[in-house]
PDB file of C-alpha atoms in Angstrom:
ATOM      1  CA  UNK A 972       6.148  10.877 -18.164  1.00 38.00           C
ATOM      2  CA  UNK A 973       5.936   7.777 -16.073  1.00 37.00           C
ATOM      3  CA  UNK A 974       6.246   4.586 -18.195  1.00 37.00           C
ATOM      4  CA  UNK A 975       6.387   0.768 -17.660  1.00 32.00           C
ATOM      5  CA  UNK A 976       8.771  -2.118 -18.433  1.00 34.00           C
ATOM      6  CA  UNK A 977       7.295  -5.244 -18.223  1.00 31.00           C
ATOM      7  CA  UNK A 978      10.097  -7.582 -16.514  1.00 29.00           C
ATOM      8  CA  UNK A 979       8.880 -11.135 -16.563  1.00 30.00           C
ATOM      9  CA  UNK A 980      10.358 -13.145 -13.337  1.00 32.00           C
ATOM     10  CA  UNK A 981       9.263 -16.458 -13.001  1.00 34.00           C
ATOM     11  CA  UNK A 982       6.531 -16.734 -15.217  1.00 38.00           C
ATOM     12  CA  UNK A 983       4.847 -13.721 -13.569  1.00 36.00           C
ATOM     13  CA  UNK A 984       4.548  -9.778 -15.213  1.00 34.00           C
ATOM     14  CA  UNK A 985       5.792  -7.367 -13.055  1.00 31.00           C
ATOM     15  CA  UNK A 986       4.933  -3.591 -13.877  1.00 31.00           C
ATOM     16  CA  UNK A 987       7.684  -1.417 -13.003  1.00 32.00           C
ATOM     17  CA  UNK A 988       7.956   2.348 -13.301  1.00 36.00           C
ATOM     18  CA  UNK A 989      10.763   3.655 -15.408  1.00 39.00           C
ATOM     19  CA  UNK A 990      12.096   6.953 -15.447  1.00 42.00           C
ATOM     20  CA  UNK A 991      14.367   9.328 -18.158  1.00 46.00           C
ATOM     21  CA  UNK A 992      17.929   7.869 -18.809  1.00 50.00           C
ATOM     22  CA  UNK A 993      19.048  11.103 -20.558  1.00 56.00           C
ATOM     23  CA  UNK A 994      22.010  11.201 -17.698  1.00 59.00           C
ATOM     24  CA  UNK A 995      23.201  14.728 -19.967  1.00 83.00           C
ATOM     25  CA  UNK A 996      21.364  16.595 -18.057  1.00 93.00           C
ATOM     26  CA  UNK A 997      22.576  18.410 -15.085  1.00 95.00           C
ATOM     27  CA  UNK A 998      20.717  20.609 -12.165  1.00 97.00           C
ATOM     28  CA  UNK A 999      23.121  22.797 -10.352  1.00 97.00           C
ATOM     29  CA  UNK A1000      21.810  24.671  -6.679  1.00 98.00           C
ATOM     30  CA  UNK A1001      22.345  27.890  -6.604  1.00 98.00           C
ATOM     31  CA  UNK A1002      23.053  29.570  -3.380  1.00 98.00           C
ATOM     32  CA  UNK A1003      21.806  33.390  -3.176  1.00 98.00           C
ATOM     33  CA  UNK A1004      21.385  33.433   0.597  1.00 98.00           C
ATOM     34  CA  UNK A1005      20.675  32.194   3.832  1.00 98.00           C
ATOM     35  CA  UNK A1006      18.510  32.570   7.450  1.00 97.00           C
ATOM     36  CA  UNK A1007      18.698  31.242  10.365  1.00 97.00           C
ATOM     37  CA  UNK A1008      14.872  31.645  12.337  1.00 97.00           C
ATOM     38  CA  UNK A1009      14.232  29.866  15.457  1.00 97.00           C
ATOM     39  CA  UNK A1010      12.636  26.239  14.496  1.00 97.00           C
ATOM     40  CA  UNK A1011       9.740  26.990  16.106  1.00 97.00           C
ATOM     41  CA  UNK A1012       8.688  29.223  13.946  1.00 96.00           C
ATOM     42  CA  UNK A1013       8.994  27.117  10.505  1.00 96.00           C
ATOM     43  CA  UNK A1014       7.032  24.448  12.115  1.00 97.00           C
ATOM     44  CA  UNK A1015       4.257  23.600  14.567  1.00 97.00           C
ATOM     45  CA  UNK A1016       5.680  22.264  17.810  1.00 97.00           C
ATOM     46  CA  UNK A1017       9.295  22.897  16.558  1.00 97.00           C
ATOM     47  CA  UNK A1018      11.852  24.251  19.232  1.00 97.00           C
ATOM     48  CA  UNK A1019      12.205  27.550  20.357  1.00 97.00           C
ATOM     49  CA  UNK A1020      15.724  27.278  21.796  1.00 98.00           C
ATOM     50  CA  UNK A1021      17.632  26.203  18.619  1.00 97.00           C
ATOM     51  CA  UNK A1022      17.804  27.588  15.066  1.00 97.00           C
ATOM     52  CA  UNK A1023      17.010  26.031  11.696  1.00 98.00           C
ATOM     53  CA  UNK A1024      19.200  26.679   9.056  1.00 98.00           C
ATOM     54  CA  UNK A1025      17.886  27.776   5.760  1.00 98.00           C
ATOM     55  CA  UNK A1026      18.997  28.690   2.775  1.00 98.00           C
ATOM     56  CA  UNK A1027      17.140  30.833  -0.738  1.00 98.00           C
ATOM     57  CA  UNK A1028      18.222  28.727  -3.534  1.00 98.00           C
ATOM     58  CA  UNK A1029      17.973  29.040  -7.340  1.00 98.00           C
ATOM     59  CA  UNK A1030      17.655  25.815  -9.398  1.00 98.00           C
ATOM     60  CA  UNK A1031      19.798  25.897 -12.978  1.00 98.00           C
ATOM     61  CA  UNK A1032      18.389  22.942 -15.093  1.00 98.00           C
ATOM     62  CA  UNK A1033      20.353  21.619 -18.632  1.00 97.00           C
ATOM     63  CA  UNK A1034      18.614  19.994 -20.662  1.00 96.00           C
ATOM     64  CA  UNK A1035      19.707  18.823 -24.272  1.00 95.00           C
ATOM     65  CA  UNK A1036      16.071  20.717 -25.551  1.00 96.00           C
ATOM     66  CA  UNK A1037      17.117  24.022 -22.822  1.00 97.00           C
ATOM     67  CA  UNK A1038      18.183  25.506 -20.112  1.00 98.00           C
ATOM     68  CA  UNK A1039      16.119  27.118 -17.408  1.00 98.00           C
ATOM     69  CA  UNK A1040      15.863  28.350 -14.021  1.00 98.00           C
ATOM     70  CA  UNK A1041      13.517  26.689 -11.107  1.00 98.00           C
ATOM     71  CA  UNK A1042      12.943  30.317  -8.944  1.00 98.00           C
ATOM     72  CA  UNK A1043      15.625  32.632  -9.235  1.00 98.00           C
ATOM     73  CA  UNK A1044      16.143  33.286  -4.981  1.00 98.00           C
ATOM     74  CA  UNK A1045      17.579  36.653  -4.040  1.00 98.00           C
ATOM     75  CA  UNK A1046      18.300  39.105  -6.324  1.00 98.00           C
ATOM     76  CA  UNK A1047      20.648  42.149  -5.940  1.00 97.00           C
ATOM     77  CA  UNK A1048      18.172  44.430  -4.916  1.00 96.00           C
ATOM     78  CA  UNK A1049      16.490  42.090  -2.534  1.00 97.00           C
ATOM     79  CA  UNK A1050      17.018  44.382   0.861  1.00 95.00           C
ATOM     80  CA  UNK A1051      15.768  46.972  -1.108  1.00 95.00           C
ATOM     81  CA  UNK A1052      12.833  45.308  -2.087  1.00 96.00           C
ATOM     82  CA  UNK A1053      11.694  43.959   1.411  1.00 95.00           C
ATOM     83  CA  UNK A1054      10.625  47.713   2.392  1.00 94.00           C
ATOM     84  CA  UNK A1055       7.715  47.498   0.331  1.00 94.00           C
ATOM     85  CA  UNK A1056       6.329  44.554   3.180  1.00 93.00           C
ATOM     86  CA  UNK A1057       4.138  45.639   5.443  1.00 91.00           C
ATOM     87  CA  UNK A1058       6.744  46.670   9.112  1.00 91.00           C
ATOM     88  CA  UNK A1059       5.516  43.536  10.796  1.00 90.00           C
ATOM     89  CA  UNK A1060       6.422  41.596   8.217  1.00 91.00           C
ATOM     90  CA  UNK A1061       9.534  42.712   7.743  1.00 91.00           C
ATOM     91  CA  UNK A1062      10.303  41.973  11.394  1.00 87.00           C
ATOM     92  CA  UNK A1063      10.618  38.646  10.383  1.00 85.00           C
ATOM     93  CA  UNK A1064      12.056  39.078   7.452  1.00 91.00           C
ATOM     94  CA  UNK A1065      15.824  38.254   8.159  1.00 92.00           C
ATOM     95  CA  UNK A1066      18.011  36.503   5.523  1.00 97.00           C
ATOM     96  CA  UNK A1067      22.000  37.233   4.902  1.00 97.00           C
ATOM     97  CA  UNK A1068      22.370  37.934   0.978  1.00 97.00           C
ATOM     98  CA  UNK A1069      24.839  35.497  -1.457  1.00 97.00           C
ATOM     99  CA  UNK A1070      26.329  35.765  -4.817  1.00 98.00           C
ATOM    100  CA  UNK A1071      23.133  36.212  -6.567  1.00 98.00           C
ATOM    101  CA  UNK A1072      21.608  33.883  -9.370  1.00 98.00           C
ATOM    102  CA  UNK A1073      22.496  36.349 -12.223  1.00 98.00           C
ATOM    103  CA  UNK A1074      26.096  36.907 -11.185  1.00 98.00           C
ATOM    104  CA  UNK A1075      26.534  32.945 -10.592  1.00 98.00           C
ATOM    105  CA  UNK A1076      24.970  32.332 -14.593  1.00 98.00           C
ATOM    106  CA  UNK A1077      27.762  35.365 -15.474  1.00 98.00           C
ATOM    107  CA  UNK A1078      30.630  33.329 -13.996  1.00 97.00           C
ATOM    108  CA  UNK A1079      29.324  30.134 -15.506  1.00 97.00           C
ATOM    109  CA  UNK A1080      28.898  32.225 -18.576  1.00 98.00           C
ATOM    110  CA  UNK A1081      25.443  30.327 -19.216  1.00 97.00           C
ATOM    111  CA  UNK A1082      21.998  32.118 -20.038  1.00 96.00           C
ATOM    112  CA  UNK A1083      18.811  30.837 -19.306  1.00 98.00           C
ATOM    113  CA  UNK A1084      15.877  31.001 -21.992  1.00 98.00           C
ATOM    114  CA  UNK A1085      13.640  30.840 -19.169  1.00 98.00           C
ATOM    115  CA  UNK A1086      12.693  31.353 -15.604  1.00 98.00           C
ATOM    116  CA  UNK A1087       9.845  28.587 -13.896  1.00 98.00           C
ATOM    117  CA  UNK A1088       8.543  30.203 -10.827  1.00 98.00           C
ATOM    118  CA  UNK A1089       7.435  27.477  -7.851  1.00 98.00           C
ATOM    119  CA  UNK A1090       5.610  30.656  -6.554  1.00 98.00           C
ATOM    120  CA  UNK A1091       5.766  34.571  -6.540  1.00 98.00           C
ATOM    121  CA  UNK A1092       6.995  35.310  -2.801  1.00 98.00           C
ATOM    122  CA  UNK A1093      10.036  37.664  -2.692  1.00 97.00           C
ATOM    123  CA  UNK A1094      12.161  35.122  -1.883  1.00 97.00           C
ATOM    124  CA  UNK A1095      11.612  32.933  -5.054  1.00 98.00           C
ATOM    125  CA  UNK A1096      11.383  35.928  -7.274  1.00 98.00           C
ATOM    126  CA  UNK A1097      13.315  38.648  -6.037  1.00 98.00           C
ATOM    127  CA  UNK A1098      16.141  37.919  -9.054  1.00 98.00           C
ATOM    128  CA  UNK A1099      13.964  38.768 -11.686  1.00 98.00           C
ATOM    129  CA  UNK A1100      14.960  42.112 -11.625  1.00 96.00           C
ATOM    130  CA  UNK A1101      18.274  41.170 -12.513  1.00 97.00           C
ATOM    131  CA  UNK A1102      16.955  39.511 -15.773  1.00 97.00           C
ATOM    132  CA  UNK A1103      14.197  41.520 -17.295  1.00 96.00           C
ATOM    133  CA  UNK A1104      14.883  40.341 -20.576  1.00 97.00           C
ATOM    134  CA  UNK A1105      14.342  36.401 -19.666  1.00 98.00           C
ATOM    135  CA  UNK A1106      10.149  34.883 -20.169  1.00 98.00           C
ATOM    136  CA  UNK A1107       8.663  33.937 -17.014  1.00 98.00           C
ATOM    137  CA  UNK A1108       6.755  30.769 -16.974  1.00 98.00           C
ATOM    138  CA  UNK A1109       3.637  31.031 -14.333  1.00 98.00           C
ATOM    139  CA  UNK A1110       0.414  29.650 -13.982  1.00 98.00           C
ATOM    140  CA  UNK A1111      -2.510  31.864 -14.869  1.00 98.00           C
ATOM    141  CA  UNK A1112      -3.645  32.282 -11.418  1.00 98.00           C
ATOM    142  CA  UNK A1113      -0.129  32.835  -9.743  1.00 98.00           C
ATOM    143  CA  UNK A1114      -0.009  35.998 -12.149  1.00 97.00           C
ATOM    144  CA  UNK A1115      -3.302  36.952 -10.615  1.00 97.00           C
ATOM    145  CA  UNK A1116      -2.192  36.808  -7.428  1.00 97.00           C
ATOM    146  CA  UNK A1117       0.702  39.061  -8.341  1.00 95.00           C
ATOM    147  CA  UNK A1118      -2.051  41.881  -9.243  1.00 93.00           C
ATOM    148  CA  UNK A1119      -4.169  41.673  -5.932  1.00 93.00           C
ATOM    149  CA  UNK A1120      -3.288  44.405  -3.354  1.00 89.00           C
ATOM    150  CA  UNK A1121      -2.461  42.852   0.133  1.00 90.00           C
ATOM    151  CA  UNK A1122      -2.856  39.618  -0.903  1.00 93.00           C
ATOM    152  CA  UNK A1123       0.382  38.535   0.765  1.00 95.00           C
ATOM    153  CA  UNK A1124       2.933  40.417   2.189  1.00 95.00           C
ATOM    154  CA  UNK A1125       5.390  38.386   0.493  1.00 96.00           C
ATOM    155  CA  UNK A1126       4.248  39.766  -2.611  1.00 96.00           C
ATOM    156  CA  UNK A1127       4.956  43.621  -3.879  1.00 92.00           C
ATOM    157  CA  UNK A1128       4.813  46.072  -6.763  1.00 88.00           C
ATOM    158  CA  UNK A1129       8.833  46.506  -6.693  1.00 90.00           C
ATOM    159  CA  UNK A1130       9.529  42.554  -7.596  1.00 95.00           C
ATOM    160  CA  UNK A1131       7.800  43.221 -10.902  1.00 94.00           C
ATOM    161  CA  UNK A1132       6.936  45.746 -13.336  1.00 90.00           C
ATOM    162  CA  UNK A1133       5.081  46.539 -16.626  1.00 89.00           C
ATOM    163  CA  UNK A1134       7.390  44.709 -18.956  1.00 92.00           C
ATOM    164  CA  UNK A1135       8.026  41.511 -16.825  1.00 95.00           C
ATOM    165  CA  UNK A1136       8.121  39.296 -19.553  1.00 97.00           C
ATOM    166  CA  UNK A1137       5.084  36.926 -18.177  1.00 98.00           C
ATOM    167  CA  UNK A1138       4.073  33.660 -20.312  1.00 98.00           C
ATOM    168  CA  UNK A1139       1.241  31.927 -18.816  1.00 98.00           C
ATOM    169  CA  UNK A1140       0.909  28.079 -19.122  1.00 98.00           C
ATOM    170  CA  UNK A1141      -1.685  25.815 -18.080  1.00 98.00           C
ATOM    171  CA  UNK A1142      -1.276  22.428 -17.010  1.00 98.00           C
ATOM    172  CA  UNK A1143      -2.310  19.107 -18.535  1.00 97.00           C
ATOM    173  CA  UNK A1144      -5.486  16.998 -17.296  1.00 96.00           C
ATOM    174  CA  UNK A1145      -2.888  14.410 -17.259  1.00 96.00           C
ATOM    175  CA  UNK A1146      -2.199  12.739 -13.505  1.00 97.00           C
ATOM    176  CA  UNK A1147       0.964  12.148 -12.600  1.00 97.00           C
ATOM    177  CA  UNK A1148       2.146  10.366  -9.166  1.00 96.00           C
ATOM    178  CA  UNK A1149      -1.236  11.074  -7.711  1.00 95.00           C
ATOM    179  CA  UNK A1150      -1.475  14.846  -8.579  1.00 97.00           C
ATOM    180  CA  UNK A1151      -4.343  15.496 -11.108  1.00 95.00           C
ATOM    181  CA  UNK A1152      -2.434  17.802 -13.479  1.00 96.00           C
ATOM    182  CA  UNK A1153       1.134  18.283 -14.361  1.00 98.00           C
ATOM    183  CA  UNK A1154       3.024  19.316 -17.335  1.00 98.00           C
ATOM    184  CA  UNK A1155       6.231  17.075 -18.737  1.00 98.00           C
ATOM    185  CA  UNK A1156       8.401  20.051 -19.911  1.00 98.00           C
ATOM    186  CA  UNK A1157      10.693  18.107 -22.284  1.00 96.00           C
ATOM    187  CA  UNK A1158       8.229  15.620 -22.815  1.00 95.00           C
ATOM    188  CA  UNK A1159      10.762  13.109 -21.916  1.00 94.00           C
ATOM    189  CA  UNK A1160       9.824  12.513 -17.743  1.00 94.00           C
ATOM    190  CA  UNK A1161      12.997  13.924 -16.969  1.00 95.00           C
ATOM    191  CA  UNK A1162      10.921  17.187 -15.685  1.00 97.00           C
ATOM    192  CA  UNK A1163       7.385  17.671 -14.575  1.00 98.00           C
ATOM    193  CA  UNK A1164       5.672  20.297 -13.144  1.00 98.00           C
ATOM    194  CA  UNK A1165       2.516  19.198 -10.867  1.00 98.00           C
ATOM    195  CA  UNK A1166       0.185  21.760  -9.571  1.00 98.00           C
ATOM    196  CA  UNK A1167       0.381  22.411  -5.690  1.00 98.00           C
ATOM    197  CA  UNK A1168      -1.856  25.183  -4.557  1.00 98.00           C
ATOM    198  CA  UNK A1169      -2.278  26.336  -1.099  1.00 98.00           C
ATOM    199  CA  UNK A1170       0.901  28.038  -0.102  1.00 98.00           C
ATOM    200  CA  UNK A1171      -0.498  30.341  -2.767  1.00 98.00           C
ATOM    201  CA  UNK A1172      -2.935  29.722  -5.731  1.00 98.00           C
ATOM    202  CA  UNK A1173      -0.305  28.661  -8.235  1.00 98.00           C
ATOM    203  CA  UNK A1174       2.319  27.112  -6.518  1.00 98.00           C
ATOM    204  CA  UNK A1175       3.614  24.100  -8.784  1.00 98.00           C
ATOM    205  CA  UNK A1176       6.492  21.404  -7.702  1.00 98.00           C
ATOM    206  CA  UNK A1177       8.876  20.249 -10.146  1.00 98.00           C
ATOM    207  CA  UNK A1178       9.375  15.884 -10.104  1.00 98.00           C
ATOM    208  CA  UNK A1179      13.492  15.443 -11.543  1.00 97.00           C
ATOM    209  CA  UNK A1180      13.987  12.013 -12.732  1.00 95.00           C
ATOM    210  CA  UNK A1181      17.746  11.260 -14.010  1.00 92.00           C
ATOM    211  CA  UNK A1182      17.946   7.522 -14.195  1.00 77.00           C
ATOM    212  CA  UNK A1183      16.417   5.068 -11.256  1.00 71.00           C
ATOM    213  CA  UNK A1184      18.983   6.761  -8.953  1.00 79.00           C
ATOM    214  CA  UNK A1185      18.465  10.733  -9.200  1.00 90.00           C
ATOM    215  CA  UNK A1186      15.108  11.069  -8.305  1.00 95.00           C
ATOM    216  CA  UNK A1187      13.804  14.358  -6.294  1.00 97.00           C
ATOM    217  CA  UNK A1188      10.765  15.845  -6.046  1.00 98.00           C
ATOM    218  CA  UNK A1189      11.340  19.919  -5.347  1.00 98.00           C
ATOM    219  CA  UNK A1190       7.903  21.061  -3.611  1.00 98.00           C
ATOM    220  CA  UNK A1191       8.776  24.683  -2.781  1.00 98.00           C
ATOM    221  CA  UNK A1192       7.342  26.330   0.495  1.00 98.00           C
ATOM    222  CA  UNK A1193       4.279  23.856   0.822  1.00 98.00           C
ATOM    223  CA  UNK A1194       6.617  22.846   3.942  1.00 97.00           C
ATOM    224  CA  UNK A1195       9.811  25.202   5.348  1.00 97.00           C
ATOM    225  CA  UNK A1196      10.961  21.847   7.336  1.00 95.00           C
ATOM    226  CA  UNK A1197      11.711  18.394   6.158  1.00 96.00           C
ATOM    227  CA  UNK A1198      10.235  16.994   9.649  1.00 95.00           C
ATOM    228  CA  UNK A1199       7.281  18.583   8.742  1.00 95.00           C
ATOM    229  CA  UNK A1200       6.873  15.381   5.490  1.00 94.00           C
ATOM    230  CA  UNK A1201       7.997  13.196   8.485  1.00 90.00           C
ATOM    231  CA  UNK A1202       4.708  14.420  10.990  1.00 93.00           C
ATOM    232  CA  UNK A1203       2.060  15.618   9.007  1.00 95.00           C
ATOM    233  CA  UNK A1204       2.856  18.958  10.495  1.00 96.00           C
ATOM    234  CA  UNK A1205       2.017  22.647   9.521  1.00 96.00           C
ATOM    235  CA  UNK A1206       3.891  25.692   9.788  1.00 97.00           C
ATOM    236  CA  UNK A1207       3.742  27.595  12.880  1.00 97.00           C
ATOM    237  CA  UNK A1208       0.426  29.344  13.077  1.00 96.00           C
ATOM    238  CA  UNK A1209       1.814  32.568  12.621  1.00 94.00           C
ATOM    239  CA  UNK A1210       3.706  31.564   9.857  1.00 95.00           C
ATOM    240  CA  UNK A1211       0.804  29.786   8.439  1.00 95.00           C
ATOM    241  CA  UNK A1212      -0.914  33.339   8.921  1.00 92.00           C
ATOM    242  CA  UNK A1213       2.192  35.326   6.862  1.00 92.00           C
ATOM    243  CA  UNK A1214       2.950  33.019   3.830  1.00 96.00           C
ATOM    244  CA  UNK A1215       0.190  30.889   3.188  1.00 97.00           C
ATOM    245  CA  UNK A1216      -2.738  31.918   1.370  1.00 97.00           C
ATOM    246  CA  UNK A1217      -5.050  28.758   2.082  1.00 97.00           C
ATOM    247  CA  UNK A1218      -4.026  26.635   5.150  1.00 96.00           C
ATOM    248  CA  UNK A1219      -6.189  23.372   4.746  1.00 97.00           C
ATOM    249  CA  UNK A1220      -4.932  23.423   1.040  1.00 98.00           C
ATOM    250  CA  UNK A1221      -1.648  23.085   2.561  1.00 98.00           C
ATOM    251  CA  UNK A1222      -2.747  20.159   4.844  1.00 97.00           C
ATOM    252  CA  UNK A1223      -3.720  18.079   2.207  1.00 97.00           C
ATOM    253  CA  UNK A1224      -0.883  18.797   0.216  1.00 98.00           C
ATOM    254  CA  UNK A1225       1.152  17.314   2.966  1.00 98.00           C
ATOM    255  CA  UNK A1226      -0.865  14.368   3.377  1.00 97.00           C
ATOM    256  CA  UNK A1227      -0.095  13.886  -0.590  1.00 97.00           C
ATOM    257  CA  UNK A1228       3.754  14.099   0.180  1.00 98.00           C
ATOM    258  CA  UNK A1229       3.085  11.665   3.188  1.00 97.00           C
ATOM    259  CA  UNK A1230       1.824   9.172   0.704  1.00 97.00           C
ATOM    260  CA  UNK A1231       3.952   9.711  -2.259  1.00 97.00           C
ATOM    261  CA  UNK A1232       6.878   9.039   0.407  1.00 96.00           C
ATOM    262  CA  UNK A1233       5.406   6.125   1.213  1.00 96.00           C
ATOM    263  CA  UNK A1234       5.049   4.695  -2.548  1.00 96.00           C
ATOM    264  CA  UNK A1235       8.736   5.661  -3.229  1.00 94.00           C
ATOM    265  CA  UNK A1236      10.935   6.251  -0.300  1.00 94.00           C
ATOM    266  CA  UNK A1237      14.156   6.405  -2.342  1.00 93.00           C
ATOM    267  CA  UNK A1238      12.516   9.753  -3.847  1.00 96.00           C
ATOM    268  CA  UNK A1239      14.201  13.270  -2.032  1.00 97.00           C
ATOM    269  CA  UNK A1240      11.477  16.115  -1.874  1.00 98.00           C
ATOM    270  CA  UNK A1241      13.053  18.757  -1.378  1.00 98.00           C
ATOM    271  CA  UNK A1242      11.187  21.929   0.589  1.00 98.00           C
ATOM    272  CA  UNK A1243      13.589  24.548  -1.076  1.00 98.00           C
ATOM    273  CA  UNK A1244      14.695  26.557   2.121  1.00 98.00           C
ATOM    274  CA  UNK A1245      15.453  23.459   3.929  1.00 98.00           C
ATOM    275  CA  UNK A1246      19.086  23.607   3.820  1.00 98.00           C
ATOM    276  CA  UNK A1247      20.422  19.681   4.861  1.00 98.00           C
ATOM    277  CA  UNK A1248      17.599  18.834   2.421  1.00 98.00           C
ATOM    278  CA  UNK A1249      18.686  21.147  -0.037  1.00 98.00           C
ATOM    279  CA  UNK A1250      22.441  19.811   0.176  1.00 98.00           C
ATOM    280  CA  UNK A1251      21.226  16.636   0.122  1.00 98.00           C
ATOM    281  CA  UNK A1252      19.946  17.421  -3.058  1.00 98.00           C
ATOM    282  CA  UNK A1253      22.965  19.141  -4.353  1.00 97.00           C
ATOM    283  CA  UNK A1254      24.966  16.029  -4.030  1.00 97.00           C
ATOM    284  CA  UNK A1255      22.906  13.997  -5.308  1.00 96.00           C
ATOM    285  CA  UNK A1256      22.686  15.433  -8.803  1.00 95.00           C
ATOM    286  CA  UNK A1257      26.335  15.480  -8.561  1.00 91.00           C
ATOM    287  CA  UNK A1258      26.889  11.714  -8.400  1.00 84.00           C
TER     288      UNK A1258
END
């Protein structure tokens, strides 16, 4: 949670946000897959004659108190699962399959005691299949989402089943750098989850703050594109017709990006398919 040193320069108090020191913990990216769609179609007046690299990411977090997973990206039976979509939808469905998430933990020989989901599209979820036995962490109303028929047609019966080991949470009353309810995990403001609905009705972004230097802000799919921060912009209206459930929701969480940019432009948010953002990010936690 954001606190404040008072630095006195001058005879004058200066309130300063400060931010976790605990410089043990580490966030490792990783890569389960990637796609390559025409820009134009990840964001409104974006080309149509050059392609935007993305990339499905997991996020591994270490913290002294745990270790958990931010989305778990493609899992092994991802192509599998995409049948379930609806044939249009899986028209522009396209995405080359990586090591997955589970088989990365294996060779890092680390478990998770958790999985934090920014959202329940396919492509955020598809890898918990691969670890049935680890809790899911999800916002009551994301869950509900999962149970509506045709909701989305990024969401399907085969990415879940009776004993997906759901654990609702709700967030805090408690603002945090402008959003109205968030939830410190560690209770140390290294990690906090803010809500973010639009994209879907639970979507939640997760603020990392290691030290004044490693600061990043990961916001999911509220935008596919970085430029999109830059411009105020939506997705493509199609797009914007496929994957998000509430499109003015979306708006305004852009306009809260905008701003937050604006307050702090040394912090990286990070729209997790956006691959240069997502290295960006990478090497960052690395320094």
């Amino acid at each position: 949670m954001k606190r404040f040193l008072l630095i006195f320069l001058s005879g004058i108090v200066v309130s300063l946000p400060t931010w976790s020191q605990n410089e043990k913990i580490r966030v490792t990216v990783l890569y389960t897959g990637t796609a390559s769609p025409l820009e134009g179609s990840t964001i409104q007046g974006g080309s149509w004659f050059k392609k935007f690299p993305m990339v499905h990411p997991a996020f591994l977090i270490e913290h002294p108190k745990g270790i958990f997973l931010f989305d778990t990206g493609l899992g092994k039976t991802a192509k599998t699962q995409v049948q379930d979509m609806p044939w249009w939808a899986r028209l522009a469905t396209r995405f080359e399959q990586e090591e997955t998430a589970v088989d990365q933990l294996k060779k890092l020989n680390i478990k998770p005691e958790r999985i934090i989901v920014s959202h329940v599209h396919y492509d955020h979820v598809s890898g918990l299949a691969d670890m049935p036995e680890v809790p899911v962490e999800i916002l009551p109303q994301e869950l509900e989402f999962t149970k509506i028929k045709g909701a989305s047609p990024a969401v399907f019966p085969s990415l879940f089943s009776d004993k997906t080991p759901w654990k609702t949470y709700e967030l805090e009353n408690k603002e945090y750098e402008g959003y109205s309810k968030s939830r410190d995990i560690f209770g140390d403001g290294s990690l906090v989850l803010v809500g973010m609905p639009g994209h879907t009705p639970g979507s939640v972004g997760l603020f990392i703050n290691i030290g004044n230097k490693k600061r990043a802000f990961l916001v999911g799919d509220t935008v596919w594109n970085s430029e999109a921060l830059e411009n105020g912009l939506p997705k493509f209206w199609l797009s914007r017709k496929f994957a998000d459930t509430n499109s003015d929701e979306v708006l305004e969480r852009i306009k809260e990006l905008q701003a937050l940019h604006k307050k702090y432009p040394e912090l990286l948010i990070v729209p997790s398919h956006d691959a240069k953002a997502v290295a960006a990010f990478a090497d960052l936690m690395k320094l």
